[in-house]
Short mmCIF file of C-alpha atoms in Angstrom, two decimals:
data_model
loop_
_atom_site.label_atom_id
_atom_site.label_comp_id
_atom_site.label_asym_id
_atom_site.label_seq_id
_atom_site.Cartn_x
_atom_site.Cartn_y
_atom_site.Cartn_z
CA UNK A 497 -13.72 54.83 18.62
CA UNK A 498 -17.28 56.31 17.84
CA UNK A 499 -19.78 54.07 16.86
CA UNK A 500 -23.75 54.28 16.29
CA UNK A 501 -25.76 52.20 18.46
CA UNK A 502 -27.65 50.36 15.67
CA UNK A 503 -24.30 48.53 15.24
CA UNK A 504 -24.03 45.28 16.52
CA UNK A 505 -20.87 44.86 17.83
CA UNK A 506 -17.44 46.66 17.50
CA UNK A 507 -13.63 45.68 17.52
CA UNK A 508 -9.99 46.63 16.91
CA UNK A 509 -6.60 44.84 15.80
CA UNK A 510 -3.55 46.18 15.85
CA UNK A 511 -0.70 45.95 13.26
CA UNK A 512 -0.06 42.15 13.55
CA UNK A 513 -3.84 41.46 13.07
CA UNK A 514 -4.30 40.98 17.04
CA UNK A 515 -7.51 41.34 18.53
CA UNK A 516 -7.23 44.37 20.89
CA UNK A 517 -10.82 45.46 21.32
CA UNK A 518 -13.89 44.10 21.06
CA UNK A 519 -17.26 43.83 22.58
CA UNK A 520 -20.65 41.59 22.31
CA UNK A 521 -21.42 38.80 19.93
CA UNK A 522 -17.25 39.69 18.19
CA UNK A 523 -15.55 38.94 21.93
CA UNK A 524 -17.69 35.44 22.18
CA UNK A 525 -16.94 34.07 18.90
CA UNK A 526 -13.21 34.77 19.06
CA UNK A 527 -13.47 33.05 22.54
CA UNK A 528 -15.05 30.39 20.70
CA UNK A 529 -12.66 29.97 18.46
CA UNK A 530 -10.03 29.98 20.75
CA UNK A 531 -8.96 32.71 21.06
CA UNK A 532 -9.11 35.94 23.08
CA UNK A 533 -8.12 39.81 23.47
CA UNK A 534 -4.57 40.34 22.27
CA UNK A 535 -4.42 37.46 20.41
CA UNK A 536 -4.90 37.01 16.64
CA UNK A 537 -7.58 37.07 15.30
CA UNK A 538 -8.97 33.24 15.48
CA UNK A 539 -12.40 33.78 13.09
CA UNK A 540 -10.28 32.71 10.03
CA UNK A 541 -12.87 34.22 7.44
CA UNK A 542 -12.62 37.80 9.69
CA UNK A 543 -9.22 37.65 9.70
CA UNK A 544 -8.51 37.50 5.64
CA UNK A 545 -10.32 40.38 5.68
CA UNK A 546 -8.88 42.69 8.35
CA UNK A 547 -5.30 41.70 6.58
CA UNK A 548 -6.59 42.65 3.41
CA UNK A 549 -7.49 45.97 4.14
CA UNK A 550 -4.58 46.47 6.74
CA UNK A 551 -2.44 45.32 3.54
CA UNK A 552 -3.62 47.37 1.25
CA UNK A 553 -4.77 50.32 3.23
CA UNK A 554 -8.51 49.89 1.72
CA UNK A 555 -11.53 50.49 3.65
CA UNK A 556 -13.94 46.80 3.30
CA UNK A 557 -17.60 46.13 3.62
CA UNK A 558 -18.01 42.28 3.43
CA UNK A 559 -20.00 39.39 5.02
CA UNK A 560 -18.15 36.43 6.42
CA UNK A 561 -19.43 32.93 7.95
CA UNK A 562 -18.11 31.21 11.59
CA UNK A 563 -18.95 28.32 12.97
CA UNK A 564 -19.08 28.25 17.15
CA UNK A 565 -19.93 25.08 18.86
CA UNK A 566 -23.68 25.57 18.49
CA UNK A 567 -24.33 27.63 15.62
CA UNK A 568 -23.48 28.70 11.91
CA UNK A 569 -23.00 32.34 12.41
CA UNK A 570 -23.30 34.89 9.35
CA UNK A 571 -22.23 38.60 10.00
CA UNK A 572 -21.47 41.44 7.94
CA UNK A 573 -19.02 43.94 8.59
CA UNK A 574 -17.29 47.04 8.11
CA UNK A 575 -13.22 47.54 8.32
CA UNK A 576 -11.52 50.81 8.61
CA UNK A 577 -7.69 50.84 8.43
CA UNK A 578 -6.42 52.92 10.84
CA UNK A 579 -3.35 55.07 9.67
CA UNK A 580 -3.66 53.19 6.43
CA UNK A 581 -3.08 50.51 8.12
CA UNK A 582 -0.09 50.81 9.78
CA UNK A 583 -1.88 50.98 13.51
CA UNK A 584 -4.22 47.94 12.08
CA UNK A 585 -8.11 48.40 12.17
CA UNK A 586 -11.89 48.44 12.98
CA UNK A 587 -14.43 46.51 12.89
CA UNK A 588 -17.91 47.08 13.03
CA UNK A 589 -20.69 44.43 12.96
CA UNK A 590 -23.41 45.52 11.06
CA UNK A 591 -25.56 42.17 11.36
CA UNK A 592 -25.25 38.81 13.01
CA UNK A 593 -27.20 35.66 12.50
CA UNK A 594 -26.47 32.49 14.23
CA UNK A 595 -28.61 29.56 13.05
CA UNK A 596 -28.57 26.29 14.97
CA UNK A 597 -26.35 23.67 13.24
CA UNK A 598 -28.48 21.04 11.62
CA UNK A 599 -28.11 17.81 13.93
CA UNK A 600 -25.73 15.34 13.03
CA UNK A 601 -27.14 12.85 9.91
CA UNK A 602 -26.51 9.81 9.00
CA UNK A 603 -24.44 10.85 5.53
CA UNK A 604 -21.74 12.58 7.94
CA UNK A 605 -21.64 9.16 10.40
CA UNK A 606 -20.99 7.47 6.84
CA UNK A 607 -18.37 10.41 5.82
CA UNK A 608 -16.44 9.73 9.13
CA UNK A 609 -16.92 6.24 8.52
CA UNK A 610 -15.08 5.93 5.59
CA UNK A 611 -12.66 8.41 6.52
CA UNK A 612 -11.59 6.39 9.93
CA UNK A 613 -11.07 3.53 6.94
CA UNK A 614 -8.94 5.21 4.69
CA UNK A 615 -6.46 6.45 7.81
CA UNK A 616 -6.34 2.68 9.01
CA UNK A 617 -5.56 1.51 5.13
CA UNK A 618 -2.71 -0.98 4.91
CA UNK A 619 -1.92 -0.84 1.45
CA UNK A 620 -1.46 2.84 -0.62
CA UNK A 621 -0.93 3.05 -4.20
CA UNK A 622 -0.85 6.41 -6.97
CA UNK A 623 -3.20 5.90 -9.88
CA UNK A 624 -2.89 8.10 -13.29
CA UNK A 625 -6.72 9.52 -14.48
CA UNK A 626 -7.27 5.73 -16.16
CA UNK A 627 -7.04 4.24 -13.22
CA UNK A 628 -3.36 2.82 -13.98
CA UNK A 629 -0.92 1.95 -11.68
CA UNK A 630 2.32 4.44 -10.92
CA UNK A 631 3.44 3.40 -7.22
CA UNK A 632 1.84 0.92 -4.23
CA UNK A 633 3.27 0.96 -1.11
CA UNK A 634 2.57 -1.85 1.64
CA UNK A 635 4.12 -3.21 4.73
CA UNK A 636 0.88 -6.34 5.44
CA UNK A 637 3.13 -9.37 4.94
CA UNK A 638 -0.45 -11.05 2.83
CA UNK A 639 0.14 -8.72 0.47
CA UNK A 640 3.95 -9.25 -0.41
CA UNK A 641 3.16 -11.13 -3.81
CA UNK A 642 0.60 -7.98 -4.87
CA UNK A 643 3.50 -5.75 -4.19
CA UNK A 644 5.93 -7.82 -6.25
CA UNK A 645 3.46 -8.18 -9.28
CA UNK A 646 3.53 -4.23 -9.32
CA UNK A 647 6.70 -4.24 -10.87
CA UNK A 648 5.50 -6.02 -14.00
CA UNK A 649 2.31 -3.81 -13.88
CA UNK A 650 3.11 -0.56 -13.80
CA UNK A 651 0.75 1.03 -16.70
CA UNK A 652 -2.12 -1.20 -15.92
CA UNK A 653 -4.84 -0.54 -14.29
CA UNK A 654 -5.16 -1.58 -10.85
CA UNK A 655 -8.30 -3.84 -11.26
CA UNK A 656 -6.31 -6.07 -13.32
CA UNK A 657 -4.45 -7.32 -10.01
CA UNK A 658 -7.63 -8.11 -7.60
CA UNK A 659 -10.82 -9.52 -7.84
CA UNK A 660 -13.92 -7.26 -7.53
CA UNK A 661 -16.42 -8.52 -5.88
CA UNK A 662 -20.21 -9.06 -7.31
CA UNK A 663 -18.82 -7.05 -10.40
CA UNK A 664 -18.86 -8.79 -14.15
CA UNK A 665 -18.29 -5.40 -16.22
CA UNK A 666 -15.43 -4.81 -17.47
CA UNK A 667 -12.90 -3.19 -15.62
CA UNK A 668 -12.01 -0.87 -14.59
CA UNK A 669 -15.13 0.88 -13.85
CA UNK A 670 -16.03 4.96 -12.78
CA UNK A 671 -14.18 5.46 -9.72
CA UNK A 672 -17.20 6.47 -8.06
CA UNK A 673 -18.45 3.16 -8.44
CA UNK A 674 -15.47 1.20 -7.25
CA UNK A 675 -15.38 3.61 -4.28
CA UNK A 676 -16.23 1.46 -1.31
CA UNK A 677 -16.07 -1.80 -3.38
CA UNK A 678 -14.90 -5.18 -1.95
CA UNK A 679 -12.27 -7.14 -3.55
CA UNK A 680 -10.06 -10.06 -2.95
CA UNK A 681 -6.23 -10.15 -3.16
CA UNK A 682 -3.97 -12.96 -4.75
CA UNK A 683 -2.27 -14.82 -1.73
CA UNK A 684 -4.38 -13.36 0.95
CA UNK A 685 -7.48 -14.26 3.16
CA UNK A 686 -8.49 -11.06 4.14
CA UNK A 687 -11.64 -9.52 2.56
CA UNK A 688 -10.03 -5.71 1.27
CA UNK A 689 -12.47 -2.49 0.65
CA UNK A 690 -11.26 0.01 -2.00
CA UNK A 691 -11.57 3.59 -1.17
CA UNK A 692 -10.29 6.20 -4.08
CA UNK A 693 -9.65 9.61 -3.55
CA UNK A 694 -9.84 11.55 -7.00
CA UNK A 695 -7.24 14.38 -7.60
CA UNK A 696 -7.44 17.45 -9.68
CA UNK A 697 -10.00 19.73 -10.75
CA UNK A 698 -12.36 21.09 -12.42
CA UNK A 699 -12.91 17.65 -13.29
CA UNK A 700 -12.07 15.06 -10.40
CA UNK A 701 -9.71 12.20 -11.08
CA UNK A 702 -8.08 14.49 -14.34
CA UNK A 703 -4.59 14.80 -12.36
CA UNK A 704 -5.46 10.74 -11.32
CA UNK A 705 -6.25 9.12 -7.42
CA UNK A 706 -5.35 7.99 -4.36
CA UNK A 707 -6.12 3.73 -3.80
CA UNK A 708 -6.40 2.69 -0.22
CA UNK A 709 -6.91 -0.58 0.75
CA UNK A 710 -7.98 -1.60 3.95
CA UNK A 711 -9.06 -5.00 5.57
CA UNK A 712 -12.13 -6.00 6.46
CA UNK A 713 -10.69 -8.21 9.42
CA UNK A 714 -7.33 -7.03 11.36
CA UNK A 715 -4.21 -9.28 10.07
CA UNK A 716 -4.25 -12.54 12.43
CA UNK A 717 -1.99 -15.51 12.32
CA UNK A 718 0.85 -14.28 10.25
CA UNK A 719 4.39 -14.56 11.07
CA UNK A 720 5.92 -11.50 11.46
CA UNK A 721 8.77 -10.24 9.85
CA UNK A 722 12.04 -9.85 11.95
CA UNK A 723 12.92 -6.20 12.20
CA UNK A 724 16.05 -5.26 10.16
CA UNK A 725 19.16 -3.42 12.83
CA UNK A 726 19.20 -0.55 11.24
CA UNK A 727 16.81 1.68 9.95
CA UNK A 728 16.45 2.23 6.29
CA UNK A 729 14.53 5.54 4.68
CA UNK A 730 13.25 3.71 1.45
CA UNK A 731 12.52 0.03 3.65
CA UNK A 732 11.25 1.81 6.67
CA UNK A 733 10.25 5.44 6.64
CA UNK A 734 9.81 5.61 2.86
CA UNK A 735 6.28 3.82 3.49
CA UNK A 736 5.32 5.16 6.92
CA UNK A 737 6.03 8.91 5.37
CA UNK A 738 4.02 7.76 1.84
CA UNK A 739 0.51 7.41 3.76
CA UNK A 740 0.36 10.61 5.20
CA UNK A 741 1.66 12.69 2.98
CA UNK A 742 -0.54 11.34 0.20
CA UNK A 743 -3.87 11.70 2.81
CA UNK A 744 -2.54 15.24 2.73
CA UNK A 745 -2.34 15.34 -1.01
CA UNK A 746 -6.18 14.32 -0.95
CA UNK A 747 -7.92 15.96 1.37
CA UNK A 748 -6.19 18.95 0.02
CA UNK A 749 -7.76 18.23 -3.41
CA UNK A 750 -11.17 17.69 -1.70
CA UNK A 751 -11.33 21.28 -0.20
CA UNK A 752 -10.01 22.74 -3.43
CA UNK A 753 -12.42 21.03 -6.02
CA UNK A 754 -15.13 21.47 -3.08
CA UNK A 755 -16.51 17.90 -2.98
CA UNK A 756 -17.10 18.41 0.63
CA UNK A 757 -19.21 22.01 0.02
CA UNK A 758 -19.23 25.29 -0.84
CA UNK A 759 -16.19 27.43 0.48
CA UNK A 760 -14.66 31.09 -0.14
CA UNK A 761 -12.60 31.15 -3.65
CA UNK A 762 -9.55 31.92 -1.07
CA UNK A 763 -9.56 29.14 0.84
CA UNK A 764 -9.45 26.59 -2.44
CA UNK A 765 -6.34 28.42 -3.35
CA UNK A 766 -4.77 28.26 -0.15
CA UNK A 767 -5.37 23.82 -0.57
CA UNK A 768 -4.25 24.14 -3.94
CA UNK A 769 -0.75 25.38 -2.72
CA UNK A 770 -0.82 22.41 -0.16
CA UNK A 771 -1.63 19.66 -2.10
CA UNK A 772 0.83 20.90 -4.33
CA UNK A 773 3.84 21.59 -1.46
CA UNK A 774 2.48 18.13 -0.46
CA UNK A 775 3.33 16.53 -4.35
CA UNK A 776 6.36 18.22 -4.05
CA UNK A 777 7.36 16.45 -0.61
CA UNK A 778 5.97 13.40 -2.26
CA UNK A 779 8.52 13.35 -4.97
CA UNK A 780 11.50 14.22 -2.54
CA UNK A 781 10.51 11.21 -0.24
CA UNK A 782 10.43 9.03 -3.65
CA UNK A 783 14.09 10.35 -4.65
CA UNK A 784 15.82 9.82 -1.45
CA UNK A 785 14.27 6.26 -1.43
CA UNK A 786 15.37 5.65 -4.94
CA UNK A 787 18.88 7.46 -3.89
CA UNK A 788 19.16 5.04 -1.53
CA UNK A 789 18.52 1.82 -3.97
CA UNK A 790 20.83 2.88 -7.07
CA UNK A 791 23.31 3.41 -4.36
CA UNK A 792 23.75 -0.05 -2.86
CA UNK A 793 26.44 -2.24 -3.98
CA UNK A 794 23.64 -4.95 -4.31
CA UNK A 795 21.53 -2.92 -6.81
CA UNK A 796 20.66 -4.53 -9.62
CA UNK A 797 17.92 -4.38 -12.78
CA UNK A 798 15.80 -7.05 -13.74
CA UNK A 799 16.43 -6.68 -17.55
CA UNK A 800 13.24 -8.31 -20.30
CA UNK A 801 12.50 -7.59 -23.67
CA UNK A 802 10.56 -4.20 -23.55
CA UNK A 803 9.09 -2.00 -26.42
CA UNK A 804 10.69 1.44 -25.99
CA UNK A 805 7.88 2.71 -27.74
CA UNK A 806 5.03 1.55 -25.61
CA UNK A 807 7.48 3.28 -22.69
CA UNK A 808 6.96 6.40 -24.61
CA UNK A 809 3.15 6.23 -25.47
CA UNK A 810 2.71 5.54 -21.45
CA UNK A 811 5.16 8.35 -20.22
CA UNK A 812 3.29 10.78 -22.68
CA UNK A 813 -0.28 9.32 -21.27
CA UNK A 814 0.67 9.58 -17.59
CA UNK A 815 2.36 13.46 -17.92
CA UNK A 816 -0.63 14.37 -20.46
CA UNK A 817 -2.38 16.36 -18.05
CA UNK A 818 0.46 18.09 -16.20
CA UNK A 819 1.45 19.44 -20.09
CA UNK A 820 -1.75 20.79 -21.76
CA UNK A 821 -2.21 22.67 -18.07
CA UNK A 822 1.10 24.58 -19.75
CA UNK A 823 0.34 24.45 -23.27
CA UNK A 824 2.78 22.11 -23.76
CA UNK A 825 2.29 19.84 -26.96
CA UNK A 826 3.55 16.65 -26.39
CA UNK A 827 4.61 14.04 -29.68
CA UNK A 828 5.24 10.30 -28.46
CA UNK A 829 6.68 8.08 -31.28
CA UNK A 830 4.01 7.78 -34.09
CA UNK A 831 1.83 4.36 -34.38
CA UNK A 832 3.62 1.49 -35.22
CA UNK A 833 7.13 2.68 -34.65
CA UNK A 834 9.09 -0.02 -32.90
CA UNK A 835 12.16 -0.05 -30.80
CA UNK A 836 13.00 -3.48 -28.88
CA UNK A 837 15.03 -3.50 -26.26
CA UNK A 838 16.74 -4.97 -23.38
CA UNK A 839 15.95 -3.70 -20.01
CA UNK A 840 13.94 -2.86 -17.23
CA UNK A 841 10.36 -1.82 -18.21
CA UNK A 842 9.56 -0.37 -14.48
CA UNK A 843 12.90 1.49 -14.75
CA UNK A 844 12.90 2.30 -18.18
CA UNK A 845 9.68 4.02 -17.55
CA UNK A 846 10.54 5.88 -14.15
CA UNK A 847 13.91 7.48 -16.32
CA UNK A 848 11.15 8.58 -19.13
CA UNK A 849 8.97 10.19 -16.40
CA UNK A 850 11.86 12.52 -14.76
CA UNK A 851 12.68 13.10 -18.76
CA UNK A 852 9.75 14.00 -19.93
CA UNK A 853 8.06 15.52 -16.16
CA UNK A 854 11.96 17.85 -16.62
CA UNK A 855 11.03 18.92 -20.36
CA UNK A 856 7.58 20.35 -19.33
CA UNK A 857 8.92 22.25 -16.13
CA UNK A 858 11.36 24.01 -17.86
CA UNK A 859 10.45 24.31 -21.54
CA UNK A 860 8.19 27.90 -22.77
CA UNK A 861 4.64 27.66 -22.93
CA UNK A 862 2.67 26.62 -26.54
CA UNK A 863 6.30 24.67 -27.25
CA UNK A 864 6.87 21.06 -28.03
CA UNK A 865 8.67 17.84 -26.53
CA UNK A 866 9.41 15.23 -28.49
CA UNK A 867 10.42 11.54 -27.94
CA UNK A 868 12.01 9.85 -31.09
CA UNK A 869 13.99 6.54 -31.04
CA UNK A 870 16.52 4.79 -33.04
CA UNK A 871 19.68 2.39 -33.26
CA UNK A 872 22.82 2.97 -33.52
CA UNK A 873 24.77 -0.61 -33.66
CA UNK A 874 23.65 -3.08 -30.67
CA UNK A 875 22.42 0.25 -28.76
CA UNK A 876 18.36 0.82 -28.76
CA UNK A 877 17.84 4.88 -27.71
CA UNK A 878 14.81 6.81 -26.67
CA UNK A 879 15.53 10.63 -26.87
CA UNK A 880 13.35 13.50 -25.17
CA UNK A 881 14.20 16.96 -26.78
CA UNK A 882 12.18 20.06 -25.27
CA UNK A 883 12.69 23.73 -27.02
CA UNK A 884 13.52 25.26 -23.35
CA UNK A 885 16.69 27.82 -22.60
CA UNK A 886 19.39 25.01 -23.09
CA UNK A 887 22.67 24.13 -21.56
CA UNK A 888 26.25 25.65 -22.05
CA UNK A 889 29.21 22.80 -21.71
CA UNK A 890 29.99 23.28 -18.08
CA UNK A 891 25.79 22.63 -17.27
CA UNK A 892 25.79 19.75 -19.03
CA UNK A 893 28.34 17.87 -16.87
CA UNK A 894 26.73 19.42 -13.83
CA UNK A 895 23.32 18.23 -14.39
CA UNK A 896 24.25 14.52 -13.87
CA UNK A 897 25.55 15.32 -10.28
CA UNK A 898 23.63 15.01 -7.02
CA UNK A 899 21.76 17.59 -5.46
CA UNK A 900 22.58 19.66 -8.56
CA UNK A 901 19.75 21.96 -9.59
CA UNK A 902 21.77 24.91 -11.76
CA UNK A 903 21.06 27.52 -9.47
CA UNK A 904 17.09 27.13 -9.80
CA UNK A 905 15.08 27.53 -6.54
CA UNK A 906 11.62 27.23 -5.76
CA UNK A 907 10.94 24.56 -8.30
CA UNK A 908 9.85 21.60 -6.30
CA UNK A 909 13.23 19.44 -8.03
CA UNK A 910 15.41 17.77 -5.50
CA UNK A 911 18.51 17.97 -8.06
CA UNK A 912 18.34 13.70 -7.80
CA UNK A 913 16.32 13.09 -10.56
CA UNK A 914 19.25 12.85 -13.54
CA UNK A 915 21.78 11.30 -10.76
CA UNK A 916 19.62 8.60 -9.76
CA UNK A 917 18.05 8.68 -13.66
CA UNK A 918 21.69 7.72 -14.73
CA UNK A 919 22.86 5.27 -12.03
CA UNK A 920 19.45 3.31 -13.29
CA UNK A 921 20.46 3.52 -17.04
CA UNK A 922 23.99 2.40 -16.32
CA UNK A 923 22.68 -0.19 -14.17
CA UNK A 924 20.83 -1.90 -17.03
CA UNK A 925 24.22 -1.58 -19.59
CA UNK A 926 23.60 1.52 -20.97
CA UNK A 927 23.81 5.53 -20.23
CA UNK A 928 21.83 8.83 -20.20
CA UNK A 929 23.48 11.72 -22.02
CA UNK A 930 22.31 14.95 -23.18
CA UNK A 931 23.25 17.40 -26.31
CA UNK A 932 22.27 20.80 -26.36
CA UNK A 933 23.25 24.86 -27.00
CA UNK A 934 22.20 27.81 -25.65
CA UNK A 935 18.86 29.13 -26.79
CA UNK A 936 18.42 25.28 -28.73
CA UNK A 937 16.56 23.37 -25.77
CA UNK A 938 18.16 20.01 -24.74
CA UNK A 939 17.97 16.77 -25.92
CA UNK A 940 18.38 13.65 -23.64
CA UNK A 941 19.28 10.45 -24.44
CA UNK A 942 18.78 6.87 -22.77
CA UNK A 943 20.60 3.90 -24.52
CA UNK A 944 20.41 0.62 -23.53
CA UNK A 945 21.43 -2.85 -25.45
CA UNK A 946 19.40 -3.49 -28.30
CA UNK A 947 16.80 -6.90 -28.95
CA UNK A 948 17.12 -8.42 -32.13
CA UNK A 949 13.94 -9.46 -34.17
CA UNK A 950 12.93 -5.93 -34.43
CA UNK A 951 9.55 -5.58 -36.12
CA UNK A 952 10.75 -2.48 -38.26
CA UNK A 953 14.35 -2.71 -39.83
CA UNK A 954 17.21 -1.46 -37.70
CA UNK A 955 17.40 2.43 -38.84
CA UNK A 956 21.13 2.50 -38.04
CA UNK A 957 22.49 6.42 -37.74
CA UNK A 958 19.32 7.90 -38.31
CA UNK A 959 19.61 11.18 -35.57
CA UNK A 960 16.34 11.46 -33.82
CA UNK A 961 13.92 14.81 -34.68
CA UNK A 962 14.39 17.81 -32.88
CA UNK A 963 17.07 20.36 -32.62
CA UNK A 964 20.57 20.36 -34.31
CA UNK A 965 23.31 21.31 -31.77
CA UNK A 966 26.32 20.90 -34.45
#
C-alpha cells in the first residue's frame, strides 16, 4: 500500500473488519481502546465506517471522534475498499487532533452522584407522560403499605401517595422539578429522594418515566422477612429482574434523545433498538409473573364497583402515544357514557391495556379502534374492535391458548397476553371472547357482572359500534 507522506497515519482491515495494519497515531488509539493488530477494530466511530464502505463497496471520506485516556481525538479519514470489499480496506489519516479532556467538574461529580442513587433505589415504579402510576415494584419491608395502596391507585399520579417535601403547589409538578425532590412515605421513617428518568423523544417524558426511590438512611431496625423455600419468578426474580432492565430502558432513552450530549445520528438509533428490545423484555418478565398468579389455585380478584368507562378513558390515555406514533385514531366511550360494574379496577384495566396495546400492533396505519360498552342482562361489557386482517374460526380458538402467537415472529408478544387476559376475566365471573371475519378486524369482548343503579338506563341488546361479522 502506497501512500503520500503528508498523510498522517495509514491502516488496513481485512474482511471481518480486523485491524491488520496500521502505523502511528491509528496503532495507539486502537491500543487504547483495547485493542490491537488482528483484532477488530475497537475505535467504534472508525469502525461504522470501514463496515460501511466494506458493505457497500463505496469508497468514504469522513471525520470521526475517539476518546483515549487523555484526550478527545478528532481525525479525518479516507477508506478504500479493497476488491470491493471483499478483502476489507484502507485507511488513511488525513488529520489528527487530540485536545486534552477538560478536567473533571463538579456537574459530572453531581451526574455520578445521582446516578450511584438511582442504582441503589429500593423502590421502582412505571409512570405514563402525566406522571400516573402503571406498575411499582419494592422488596423494603417500610414500604409494604405504599405497595398495597398501588392497587387502588393505578391511574393516579404518583404524588398523590407521598408527601413532598417544602412543596405547596399542586401536584404533580414538571418532572424536572420533582427530580431530586425529598418526600416522605406513609408507614415509614426513612427520608426517600425521587429521581425520574423521562422516556421518549423528541419530547422527554412523551412515552412517560422511570420513579426511583431511594433512602436517605440505609433500612435499620426492621424485622426481616423469612425467606420463602422455594423460589418464585413473580415474588422473587420478578423484582430483582424489574430494576435493571428498566435502568436499561432509561439510559437507553438518555443516549437516544441526547440529554447527556451531542452524538452521531447512528448511535441514537442503535439505543433506540435497545430501549425498545429492553420494553420488550420488560413485558415478557411482567407476563410470566402474571402467568404465574392467574395460575395458582389461590388466585383470586378483589371485585368493587368500577366505572367501565373511566377504564376506557385511562386505557386510551395511557396507549395515546404508542397510537398517534402509527396513525392510529383511537375513540374511548364518549363523555358521560356510563357502564357500572362489578370487578377488579387494577385488573379490569391491565385486560384493557393488552386489548387495546393488541389492536394498535396489529391494526393498518390511519385506521381506528374503538371501545364501546353495553348490557346485555346482569352482564356489563367493554368491547375493543380494531379494522386489522381478522381471524378465521380455527384462530379464534387459538388465540386464547398459551404461548400462542398465530405464526407471528419478531413482534415483541409473548403469546400470554389473551391466556392470562382470560384467566383474569374469568376470575372476576365473567369471560373474554372475540368475533371477527377475515378482512373485518376483530372485536373483543370482556363481560363481567353488572352493578345496578346505573346512571344511564340499562341499553339491553344494543351491539356495540364497529364491524358486523354476521
Amino acid at each position: 500500500m502506497t501512500v503520500s507522506t503528508k498523510h498522517i497515519a495509514q491502516g488496513r482491515t481485512d474482511a471481518e473488519d480486523r485491524l491488520i495494519e496500521a502505523d502511528g497515531p491509528l496503532y495507539a488509539l486502537q491500543k487504547a481502546c483495547g485493542g490491537g493488530k488482528g483484532t477488530t477494530l475497537a475505535i467504534p466511530e472508525l469502525l461504522m465506517l470501514v463496515g460501511k464502505a466494506r458493505s457497500f463497496g463505496l469508497r468514504l471520506a469522513r471525520q470521526f471522534e475517539a476518546v483515549d485516556e487523555e484526550s478527545h481525538i478528532t481525525a479525518w479519514v479516507e477508506i478504500r475498499p479493497v476488491g470491493g470489499g471483499k478483502d476489507g480496506c484502507e485507511i488513511i489519516v488525513e488529520s489528527w487532533q487530540a485536545e486534552p479532556l477538560p478536567p473533571e467538574n463538579s456537574i459530572d461529580s453531581e451526574r455520578r452522584k445521582v446516578e450511584i442513587n438511582r442504582h441503589l433505589a429500593e423502590c421502582t415504579a412505571r409512570l405514563d407522560p402525566a406522571q400516573r402510576l402503571l406498575s411499582l415494584e419494592t422488596e423494603a419491608p417500610d414500604l409494604a403499605s405504599l405497595q398495597a395502596k398501588v392497587a387502588a391507585a393505578i391511574g393516579k399520579p404518583w404524588t398523590d401517595l407521598v408527601e413532598i417535601e417544602g412543596s405547596s403547589h399542586e401536584q404533580p409538578m414538571h418532572w424536572r422539578l420533582l427530580d431530586g425532590a425529598h418526600c416522605r412515605v406513609p408507614g415509614s421513617k426513612r427520608l426517600w429522594t425521587a429521581h425520574l428518568e423521562p422516556l421518549g423523544q423528541p419530547t422527554p417524558g412523551s412515552a412517560g418515566f422511570v420513579l426511583h426511590l431511594s433512602a436517605e438512611t440505609p433500612l435499620a431496625n426492621l424485622p426481616a422477612e423469612a425467606a420463602p423455600d422455594t423460589p418464585s419468578l413473580g415474588r422473587d426474580l420478578t423484582p430483582v429482574l424489574r430494576q435493571p432492565i428498566n435502568r436499561i430502558i432509561a439510559n437507553a432513552e438518555t443516549i437516544r434523545t441526547k440529554l447527556a450530549g451531542p452524538i452521531a445520528d447512528e448511535y441514537s438509533q442503535y439505543a433506540a433498538d435497545i430501549a425498545s428490545a429492553g420494553q420488550h423484555l420488560l413485558a415478557l418478565v411482567d407476563d410470566l409473573s402474571d402467568l404465574e398468579v392467574v395460575e395458582s389455585e389461590d388466585f383470586v380478584t378483589e371485585p368493587d364497583r368500577i366505572e367501565l368507562a373511566d377504564v376506557a378513558r385511562r386505557a386510551c390515555g395511557i396507549l395515546g402515544v404508542r397510537a398517534r406514533e402509527r396513525g392510529i385514531t383511537l375513540v374511548p366511550p364518549a363523555e358521560g357514557e356510563s357502564q357500572l360494574a362489578i370487578a377488579e379496577f387494577r385488573r379490569v384495566l391491565q385486560i384493557m391495556l393488552n386489548l387495546v396495546g393488541n389492536a394498535i400492533r396489529y391494526s393498518p396505519e390511519d385506521s381506528q379502534v374503538w371501545i364501546r360498552l353495553d348490557r346485555i342482562g346482569s352482564r356489563a361489557m367493554i368491547t375493543v374492535a380494531d379494522q386489522g386482517h381478522g381471524l378465521d374460526e380455527d384462530q379464534q380458538v387459538r388465540i386464547f391458548e398459551k404461548f400462542e402467537r398465530l405464526g407471528r415472529s419478531g413482534d415483541g408478544g409473548s403469546g400470554l397476553g389473551l391466556y392470562i387476559s382470560r384467566r383474569i376475566a374469568r376470575a372476576m365471573d365473567g369471560d373474554l371472547t372475540v368475533e371477527s371475519a377475515p378482512g373485518l378486524g376483530a372485536r373483543f369482548t370482556l363481560s363481567v357482572p353488572a352493578a345496578e343503579e346505573m346512571r344511564n338506563a340499562p341499553r339491553e341488546g344494543r351491539p356495540a359500534d364497529g364491524p358486523d361479522f354476521k
